[in-house]
Coordinates of C-alpha atoms in Angstrom, one line a residue:
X1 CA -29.8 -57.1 -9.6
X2 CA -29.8 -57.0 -5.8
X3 CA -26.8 -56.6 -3.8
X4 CA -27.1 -60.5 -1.8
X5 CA -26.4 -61.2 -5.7
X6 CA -22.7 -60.3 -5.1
X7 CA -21.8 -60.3 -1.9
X8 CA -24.0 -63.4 -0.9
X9 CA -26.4 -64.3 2.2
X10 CA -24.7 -61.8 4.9
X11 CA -26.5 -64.5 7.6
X12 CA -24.2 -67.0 5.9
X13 CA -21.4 -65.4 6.3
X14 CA -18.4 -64.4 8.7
X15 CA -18.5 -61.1 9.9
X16 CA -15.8 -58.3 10.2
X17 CA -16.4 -54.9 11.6
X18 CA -14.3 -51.9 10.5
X19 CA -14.9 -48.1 11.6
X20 CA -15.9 -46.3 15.2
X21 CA -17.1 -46.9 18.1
X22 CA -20.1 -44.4 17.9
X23 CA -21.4 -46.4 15.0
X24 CA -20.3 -49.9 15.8
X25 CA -21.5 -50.5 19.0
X26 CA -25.3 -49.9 18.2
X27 CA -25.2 -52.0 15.2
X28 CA -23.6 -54.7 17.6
X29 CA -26.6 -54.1 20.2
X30 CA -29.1 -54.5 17.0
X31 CA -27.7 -57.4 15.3
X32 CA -25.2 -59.3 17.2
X33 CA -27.6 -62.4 17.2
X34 CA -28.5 -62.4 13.6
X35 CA -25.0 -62.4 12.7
X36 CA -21.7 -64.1 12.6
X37 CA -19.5 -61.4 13.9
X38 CA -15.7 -62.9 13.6
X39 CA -14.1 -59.6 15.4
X40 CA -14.3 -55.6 14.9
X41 CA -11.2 -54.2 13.3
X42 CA -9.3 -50.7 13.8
X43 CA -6.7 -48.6 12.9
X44 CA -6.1 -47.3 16.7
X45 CA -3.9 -49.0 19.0
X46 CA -6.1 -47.7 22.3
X47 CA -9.0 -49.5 21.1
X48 CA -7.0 -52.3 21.0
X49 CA -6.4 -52.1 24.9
X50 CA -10.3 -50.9 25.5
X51 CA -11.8 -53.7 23.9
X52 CA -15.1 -51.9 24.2
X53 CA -16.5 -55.1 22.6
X54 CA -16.2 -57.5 25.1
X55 CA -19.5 -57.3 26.6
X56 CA -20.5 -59.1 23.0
X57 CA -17.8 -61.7 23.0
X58 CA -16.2 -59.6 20.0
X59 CA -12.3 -59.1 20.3
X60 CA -10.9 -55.4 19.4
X61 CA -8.0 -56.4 16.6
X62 CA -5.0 -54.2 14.6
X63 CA -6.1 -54.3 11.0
X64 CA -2.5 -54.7 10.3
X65 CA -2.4 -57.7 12.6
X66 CA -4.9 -60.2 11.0
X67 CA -5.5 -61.5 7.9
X68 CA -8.5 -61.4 6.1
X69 CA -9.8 -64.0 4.0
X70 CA -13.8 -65.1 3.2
X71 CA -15.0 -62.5 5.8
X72 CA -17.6 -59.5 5.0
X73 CA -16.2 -56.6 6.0
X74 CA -19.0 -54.2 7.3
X75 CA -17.7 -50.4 7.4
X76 CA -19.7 -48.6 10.1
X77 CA -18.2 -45.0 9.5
X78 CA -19.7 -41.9 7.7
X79 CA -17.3 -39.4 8.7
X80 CA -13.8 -41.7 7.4
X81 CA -15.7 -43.5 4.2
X82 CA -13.2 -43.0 2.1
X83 CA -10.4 -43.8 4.5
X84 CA -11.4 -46.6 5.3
X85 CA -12.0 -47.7 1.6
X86 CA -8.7 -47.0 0.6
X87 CA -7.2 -49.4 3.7
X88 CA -9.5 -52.1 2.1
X89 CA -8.3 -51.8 -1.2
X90 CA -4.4 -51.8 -0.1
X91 CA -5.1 -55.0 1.4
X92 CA -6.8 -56.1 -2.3
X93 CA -10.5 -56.2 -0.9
X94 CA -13.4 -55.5 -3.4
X95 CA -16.3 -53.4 -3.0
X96 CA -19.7 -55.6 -2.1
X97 CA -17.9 -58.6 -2.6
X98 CA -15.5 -58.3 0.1
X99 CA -16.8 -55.4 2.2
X100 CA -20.2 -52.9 2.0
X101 CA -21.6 -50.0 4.2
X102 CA -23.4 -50.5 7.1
X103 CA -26.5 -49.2 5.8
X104 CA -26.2 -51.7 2.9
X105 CA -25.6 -54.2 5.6
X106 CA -29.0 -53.3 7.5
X107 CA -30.8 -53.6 4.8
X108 CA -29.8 -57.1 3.5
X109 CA -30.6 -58.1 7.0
X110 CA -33.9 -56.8 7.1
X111 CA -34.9 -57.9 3.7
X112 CA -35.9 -54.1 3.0
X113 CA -35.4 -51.9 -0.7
X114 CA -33.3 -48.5 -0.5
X115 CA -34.8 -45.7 -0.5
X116 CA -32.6 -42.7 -1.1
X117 CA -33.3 -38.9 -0.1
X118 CA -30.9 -36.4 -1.1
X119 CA -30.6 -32.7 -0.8
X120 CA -31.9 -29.5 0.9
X121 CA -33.7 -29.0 4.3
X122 CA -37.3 -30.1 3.2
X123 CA -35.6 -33.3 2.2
X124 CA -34.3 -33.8 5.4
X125 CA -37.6 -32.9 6.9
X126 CA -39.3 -35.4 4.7
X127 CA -36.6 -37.8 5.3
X128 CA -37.7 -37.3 9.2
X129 CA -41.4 -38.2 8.5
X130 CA -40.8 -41.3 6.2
X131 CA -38.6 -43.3 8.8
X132 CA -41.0 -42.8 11.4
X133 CA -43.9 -44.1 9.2
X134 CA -44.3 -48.0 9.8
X135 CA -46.3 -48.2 6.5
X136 CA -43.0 -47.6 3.8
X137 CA -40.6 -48.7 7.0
X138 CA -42.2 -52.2 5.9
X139 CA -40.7 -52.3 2.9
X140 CA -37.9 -49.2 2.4
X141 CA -34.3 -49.0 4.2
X142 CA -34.5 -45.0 4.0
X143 CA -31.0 -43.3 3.7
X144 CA -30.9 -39.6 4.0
X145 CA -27.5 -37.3 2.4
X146 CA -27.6 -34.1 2.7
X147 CA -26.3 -32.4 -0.5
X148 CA -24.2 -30.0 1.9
X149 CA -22.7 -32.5 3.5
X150 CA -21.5 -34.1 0.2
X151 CA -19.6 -30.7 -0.7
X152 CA -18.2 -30.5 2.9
X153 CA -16.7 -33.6 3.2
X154 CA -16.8 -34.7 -0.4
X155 CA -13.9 -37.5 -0.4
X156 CA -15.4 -39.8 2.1
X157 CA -19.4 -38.9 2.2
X158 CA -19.5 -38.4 -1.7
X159 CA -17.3 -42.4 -1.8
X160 CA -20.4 -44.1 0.4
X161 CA -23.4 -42.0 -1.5
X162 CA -21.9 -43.5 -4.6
X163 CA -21.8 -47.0 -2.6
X164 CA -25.0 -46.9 -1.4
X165 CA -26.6 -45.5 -4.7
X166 CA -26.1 -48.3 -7.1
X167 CA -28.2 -50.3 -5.1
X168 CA -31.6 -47.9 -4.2
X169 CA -34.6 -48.4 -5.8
X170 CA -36.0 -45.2 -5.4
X171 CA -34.4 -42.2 -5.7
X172 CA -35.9 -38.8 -4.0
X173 CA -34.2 -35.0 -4.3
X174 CA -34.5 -31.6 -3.8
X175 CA -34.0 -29.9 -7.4
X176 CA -31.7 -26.9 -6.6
X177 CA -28.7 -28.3 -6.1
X178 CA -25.4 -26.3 -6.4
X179 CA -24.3 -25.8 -10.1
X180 CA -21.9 -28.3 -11.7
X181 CA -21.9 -30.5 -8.0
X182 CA -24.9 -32.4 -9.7
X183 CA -23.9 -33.8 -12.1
X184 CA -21.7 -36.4 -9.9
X185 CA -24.4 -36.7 -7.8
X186 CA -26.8 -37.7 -11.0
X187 CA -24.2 -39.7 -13.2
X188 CA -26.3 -42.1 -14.8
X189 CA -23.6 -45.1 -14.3
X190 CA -24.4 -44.6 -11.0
X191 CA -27.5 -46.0 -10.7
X192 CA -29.3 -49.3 -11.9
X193 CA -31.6 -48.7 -14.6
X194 CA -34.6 -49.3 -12.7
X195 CA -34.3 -46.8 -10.4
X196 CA -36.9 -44.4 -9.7
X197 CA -36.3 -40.8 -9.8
X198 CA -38.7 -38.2 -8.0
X199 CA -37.6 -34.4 -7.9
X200 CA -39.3 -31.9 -5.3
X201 CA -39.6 -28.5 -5.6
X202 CA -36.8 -26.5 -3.4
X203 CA -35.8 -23.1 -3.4
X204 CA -36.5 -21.6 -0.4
X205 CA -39.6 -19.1 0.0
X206 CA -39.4 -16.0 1.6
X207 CA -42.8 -14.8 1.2
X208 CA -43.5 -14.1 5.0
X209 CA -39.9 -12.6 5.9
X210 CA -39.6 -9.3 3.8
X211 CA -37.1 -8.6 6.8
X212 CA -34.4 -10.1 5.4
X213 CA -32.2 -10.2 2.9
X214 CA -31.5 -13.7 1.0
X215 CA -28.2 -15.3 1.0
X216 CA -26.7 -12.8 3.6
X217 CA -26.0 -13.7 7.3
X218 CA -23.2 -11.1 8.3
X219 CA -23.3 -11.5 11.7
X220 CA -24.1 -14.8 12.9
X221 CA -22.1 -16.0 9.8
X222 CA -19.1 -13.8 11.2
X223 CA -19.9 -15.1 15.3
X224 CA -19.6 -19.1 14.4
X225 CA -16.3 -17.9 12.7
X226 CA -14.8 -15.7 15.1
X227 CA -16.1 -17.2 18.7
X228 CA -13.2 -19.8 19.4
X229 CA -10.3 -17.7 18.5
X230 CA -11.6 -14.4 20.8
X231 CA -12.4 -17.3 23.5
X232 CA -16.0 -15.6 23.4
X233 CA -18.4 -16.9 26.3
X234 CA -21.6 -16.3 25.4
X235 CA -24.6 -18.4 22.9
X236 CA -23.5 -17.7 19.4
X237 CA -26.9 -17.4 17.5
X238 CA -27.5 -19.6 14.5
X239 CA -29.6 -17.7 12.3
X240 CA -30.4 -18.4 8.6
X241 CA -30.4 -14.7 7.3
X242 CA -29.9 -11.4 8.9
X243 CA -33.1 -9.6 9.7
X244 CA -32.5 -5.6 8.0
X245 CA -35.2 -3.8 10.5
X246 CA -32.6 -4.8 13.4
X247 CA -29.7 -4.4 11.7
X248 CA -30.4 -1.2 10.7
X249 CA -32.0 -0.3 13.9
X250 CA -28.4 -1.0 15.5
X251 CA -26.3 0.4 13.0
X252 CA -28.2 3.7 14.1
X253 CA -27.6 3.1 17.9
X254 CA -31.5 2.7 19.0
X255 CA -31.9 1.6 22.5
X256 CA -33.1 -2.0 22.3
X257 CA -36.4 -1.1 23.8
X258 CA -37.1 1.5 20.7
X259 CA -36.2 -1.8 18.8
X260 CA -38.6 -3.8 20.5
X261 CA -41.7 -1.4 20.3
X262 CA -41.1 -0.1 16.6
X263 CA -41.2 -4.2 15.3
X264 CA -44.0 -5.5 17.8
X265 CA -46.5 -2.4 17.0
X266 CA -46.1 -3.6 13.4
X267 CA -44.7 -0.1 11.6
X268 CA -41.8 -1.8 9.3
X269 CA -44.1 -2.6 6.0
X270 CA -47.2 -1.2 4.3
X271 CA -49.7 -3.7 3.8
X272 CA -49.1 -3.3 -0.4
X273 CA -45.6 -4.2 0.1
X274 CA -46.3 -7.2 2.2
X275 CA -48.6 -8.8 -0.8
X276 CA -46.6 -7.5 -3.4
X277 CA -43.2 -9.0 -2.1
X278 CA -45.3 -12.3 -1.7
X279 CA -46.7 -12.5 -4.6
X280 CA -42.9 -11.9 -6.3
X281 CA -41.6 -15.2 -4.0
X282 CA -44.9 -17.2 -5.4
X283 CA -43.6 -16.2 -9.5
X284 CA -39.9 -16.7 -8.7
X285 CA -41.0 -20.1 -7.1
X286 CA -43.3 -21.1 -10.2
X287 CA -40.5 -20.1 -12.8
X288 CA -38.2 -22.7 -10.9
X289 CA -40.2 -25.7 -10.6
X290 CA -41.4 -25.7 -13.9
X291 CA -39.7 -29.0 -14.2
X292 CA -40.0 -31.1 -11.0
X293 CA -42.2 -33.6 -10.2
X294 CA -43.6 -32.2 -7.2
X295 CA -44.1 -28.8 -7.1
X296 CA -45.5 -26.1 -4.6
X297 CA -46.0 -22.8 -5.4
X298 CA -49.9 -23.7 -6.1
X299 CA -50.2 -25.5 -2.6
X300 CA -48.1 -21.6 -1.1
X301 CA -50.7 -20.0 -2.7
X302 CA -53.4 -21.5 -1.4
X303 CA -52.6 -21.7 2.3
X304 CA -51.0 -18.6 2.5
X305 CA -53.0 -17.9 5.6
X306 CA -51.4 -20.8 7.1
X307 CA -47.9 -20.5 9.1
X308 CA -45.9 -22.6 6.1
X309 CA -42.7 -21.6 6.5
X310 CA -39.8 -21.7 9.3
X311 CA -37.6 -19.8 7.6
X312 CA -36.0 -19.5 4.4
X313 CA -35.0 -22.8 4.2
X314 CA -37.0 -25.3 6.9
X315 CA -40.5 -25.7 6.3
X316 CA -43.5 -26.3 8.5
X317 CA -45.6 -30.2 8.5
X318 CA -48.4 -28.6 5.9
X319 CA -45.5 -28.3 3.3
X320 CA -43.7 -31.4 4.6
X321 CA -47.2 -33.6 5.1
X322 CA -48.1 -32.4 1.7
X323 CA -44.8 -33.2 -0.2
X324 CA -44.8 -36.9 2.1
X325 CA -48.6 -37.5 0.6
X326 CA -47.6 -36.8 -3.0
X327 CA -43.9 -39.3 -2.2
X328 CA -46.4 -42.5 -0.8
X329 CA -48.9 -41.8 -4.1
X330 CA -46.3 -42.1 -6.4
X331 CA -44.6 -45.1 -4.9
X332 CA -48.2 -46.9 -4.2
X333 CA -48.6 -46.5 -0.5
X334 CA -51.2 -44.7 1.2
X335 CA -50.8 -41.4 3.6
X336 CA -48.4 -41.7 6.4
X337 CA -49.6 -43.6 9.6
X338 CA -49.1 -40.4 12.2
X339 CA -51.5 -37.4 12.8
X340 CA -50.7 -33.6 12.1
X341 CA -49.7 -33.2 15.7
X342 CA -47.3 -35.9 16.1
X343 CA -45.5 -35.2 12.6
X344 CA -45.3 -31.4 14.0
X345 CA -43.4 -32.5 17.4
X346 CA -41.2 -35.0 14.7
X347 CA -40.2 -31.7 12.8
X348 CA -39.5 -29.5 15.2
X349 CA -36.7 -31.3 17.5
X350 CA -34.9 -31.4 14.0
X351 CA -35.6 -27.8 13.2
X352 CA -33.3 -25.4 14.0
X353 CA -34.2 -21.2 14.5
X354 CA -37.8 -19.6 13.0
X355 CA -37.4 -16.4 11.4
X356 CA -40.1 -13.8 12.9
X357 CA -43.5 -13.4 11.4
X358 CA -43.9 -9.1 11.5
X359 CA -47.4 -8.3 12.4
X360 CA -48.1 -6.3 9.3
X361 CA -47.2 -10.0 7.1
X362 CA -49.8 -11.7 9.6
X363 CA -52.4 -8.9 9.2
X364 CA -51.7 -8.5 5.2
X365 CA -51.7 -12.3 4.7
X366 CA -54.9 -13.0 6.9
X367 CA -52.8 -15.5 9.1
X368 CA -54.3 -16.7 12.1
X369 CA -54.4 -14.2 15.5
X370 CA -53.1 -16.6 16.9
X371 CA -49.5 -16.0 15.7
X372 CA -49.4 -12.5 18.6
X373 CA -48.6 -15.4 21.1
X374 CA -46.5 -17.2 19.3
X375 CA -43.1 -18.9 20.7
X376 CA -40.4 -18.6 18.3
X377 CA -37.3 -21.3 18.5
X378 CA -34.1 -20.0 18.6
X379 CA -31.2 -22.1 18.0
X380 CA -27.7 -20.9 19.4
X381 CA -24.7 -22.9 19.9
X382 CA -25.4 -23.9 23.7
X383 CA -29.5 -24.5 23.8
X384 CA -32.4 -24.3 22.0
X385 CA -35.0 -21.2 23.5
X386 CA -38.2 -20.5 23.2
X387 CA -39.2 -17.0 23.0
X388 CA -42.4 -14.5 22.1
X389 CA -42.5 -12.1 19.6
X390 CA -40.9 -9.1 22.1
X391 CA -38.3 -11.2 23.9
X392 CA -37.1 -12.3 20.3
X393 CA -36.1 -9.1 18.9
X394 CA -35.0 -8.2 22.7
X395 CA -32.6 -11.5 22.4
X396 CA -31.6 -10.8 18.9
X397 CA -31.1 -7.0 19.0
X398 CA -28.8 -7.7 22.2
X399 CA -26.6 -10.4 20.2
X400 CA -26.2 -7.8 16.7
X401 CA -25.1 -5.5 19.3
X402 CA -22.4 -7.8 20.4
X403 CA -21.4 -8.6 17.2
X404 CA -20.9 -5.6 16.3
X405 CA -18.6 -4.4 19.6
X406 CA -16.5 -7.8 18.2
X407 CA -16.4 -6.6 15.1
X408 CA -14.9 -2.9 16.0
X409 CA -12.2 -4.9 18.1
X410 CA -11.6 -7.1 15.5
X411 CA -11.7 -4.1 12.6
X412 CA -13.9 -5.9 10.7
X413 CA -16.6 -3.2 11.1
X414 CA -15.6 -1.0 8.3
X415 CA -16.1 -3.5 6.0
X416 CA -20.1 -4.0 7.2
X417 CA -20.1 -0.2 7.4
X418 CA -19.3 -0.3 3.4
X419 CA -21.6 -2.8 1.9

């Protein structure tokens, strides 16, 4: 069954639009002459007196002053879903027949099938290359949840994934998702029978960072936390995992330039360690995906010369490429319509900080020379920077050294002294 089944031909119909601004007004600019748009509704008196609308011949209304009767409601609003669900329902509206998402709405009106991704940060990254491929664009609507965003703001997220999901035809998610949280994400009732389901392998590889430690991110984690209520001025650093070298190197007071020369010479890791600690990540990988449809650890092994990996959780376009090649196979299309270097510019301004590559991983691993001149992103709260190997450690060495003067004023170092 498709969703014009219930809720009609949206051409055909008056239209009523319900949420914010910031989502409204470019699905006005996209589809105001397709559609029959009776008014946009709100909840906020100022908006009322804006009438931000006008420029479209659409009056700003009180949802407490109209009445609504035959109109499709279209509720263009992620971060108040659930909100604004429950006003509909007070006023006795029914889902799809009386009002949808706005992502349902887009793709009634371009004719297109859902296409759901769901779950970690290859996801997203696939999610990235798929809308800008014209090929499965043709034919897919492609909404993207991330399964973090779910827990965070599970009462309205969680209400339009649930919306959206009855009506997707193909169904694509990373396989690690948090333990008992899945099983409302994969209830059966849920989705229509036909609905295809296509797991990819996602568990984060650390092969290439022995540096640090997995699932620990003391200070950064404890910056984000802390920076608003000390009225801190400088970039908070977003970094996935705390690198041990440098935190140790700190917690022993080296001068940063000791720091610098001891990690760019390459004298952390023996050569054995490097391909032995790999080779552990590559088994712990295999043991997880036994099950998924698309799996990995064989394509890892065989390009580990190749930079794969931003850090523990992003991945570079080989991985992405190759998991968006194995997506179109299964679903009947051929490769995506974009070269290597245009999918590599797509995933990096949604990437977010690279871990360092130590030269003794690059040497052990036989990556490419090429790495020495690398420019590492680095992702704090005010910019994005771009940085070598020796300004990196330089910038990060300088912010753990801040962190931890915040933490002695704060007396939170004790507790980092302990673990």
């Amino acid at each position: 069954m498709e969703i014009s089944t219930v809720c009609g031909n949206i051409r055909e119909r008056e239209i009523v639009l319900y949420g914010c601004p910031e989502e409204i007004t470019p699905f006005l600019e996209s589809y105001r002459k397709e559609l029959t748009i009776k008014y946009a509704v709100t909840d906020h008196k100022q908006e009322v007196k804006l009438q931000q609308y006008a420029k479209w011949n659409v009056e700003t209304v009180l949802l407490d002053n109209i009445v609504l009767e035959d109109e499709l409601v279209i509720i263009c609003g992620e971060e108040y879903f659930g909100l604004y669900i429950r006003r509909l329902l007070h006023l006795g509206k029914r889902e799809y027949y009386d009002y949808i998402s706005r992502d349902l709405a887009q793709s009634m009106i371009e004719e297109k099938k859902i296409l759901i991704c769901m779950g970690t940060q290859l996801i997203g990254q696939l999610c990235v290359l798929l809308q800008a491929d014209c090929k499965i664009t043709e034919d897919y609507y492609i909404v993207y949840f991330p399964e973090s965003e779910l827990r965070e703001a599970y009462r309205n997220r969680y209400l339009e994934y649930e919306h959206i999901c009855r009506w997707c035809e193909i169904y694509i998610r990373s396989s690690c998702e948090k333990t008992n949280f899945y099983r409302k994400l994969l209830r059966k009732d849920v989705f229509q029978p036909h609905c295809r389901m296509i797991t990819v392998a996602d568990y984060g590889f650390g092969g290439y960072f022995p540096q640090v430690e997995r699932n620990r991110d003391k200070y950064s984690d404890y910056l984000i936390r802390e920076r608003d209520r000390l009225r801190m001025s400088y970039e908070t650093l977003f970094l996935s995992r705390t690198d041990q070298i440098m935190e140790n190197c700190c917690l022993k007071g080296d001068d940063i330039d000791a720091i610098v020369k001891r990690i760019t010479e390459g004298h952390c890791f023996s050569a054995d360690y490097v391909l032995d600690y790999f080779k552990q990540e590559i088994e712990r990988f295999r043991s997880l995906e036994v099950h998924d449809d698309i799996q990995l650890s064989d394509f890892i092994e065989q390009h580990r010369e190749e930079n794969l990996c931003r850090n523990l959780n992003e991945w570079n376009e080989q991985i992405v490429l190759y998991v968006a090649g194995e997506i179109l196979k299964r679903i009947g299309l051929e490769g995506l319509t974009f070269d290597v270097e245009e999918s590599r510019h797509l995933l990096e301004e949604a990437s977010g900080t690279e871990l360092l590559i130590y030269p003794e991983v690059r040497e052990a691993l036989g990556m490419s020379e090429s790495l020495k001149d690398k420019k590492y992103r680095l992702t704090t709260y005010y910019s994005v920077k771009y940085l070598n190997m020796a300004e990196y450690v330089e910038y990060i060495a300088t912010q753990m050294y801040k962190a931890m003067d915040i933490m002695q004023f704060t007396g939170m170092d004790q507790n980092l002294m302990e673990e």
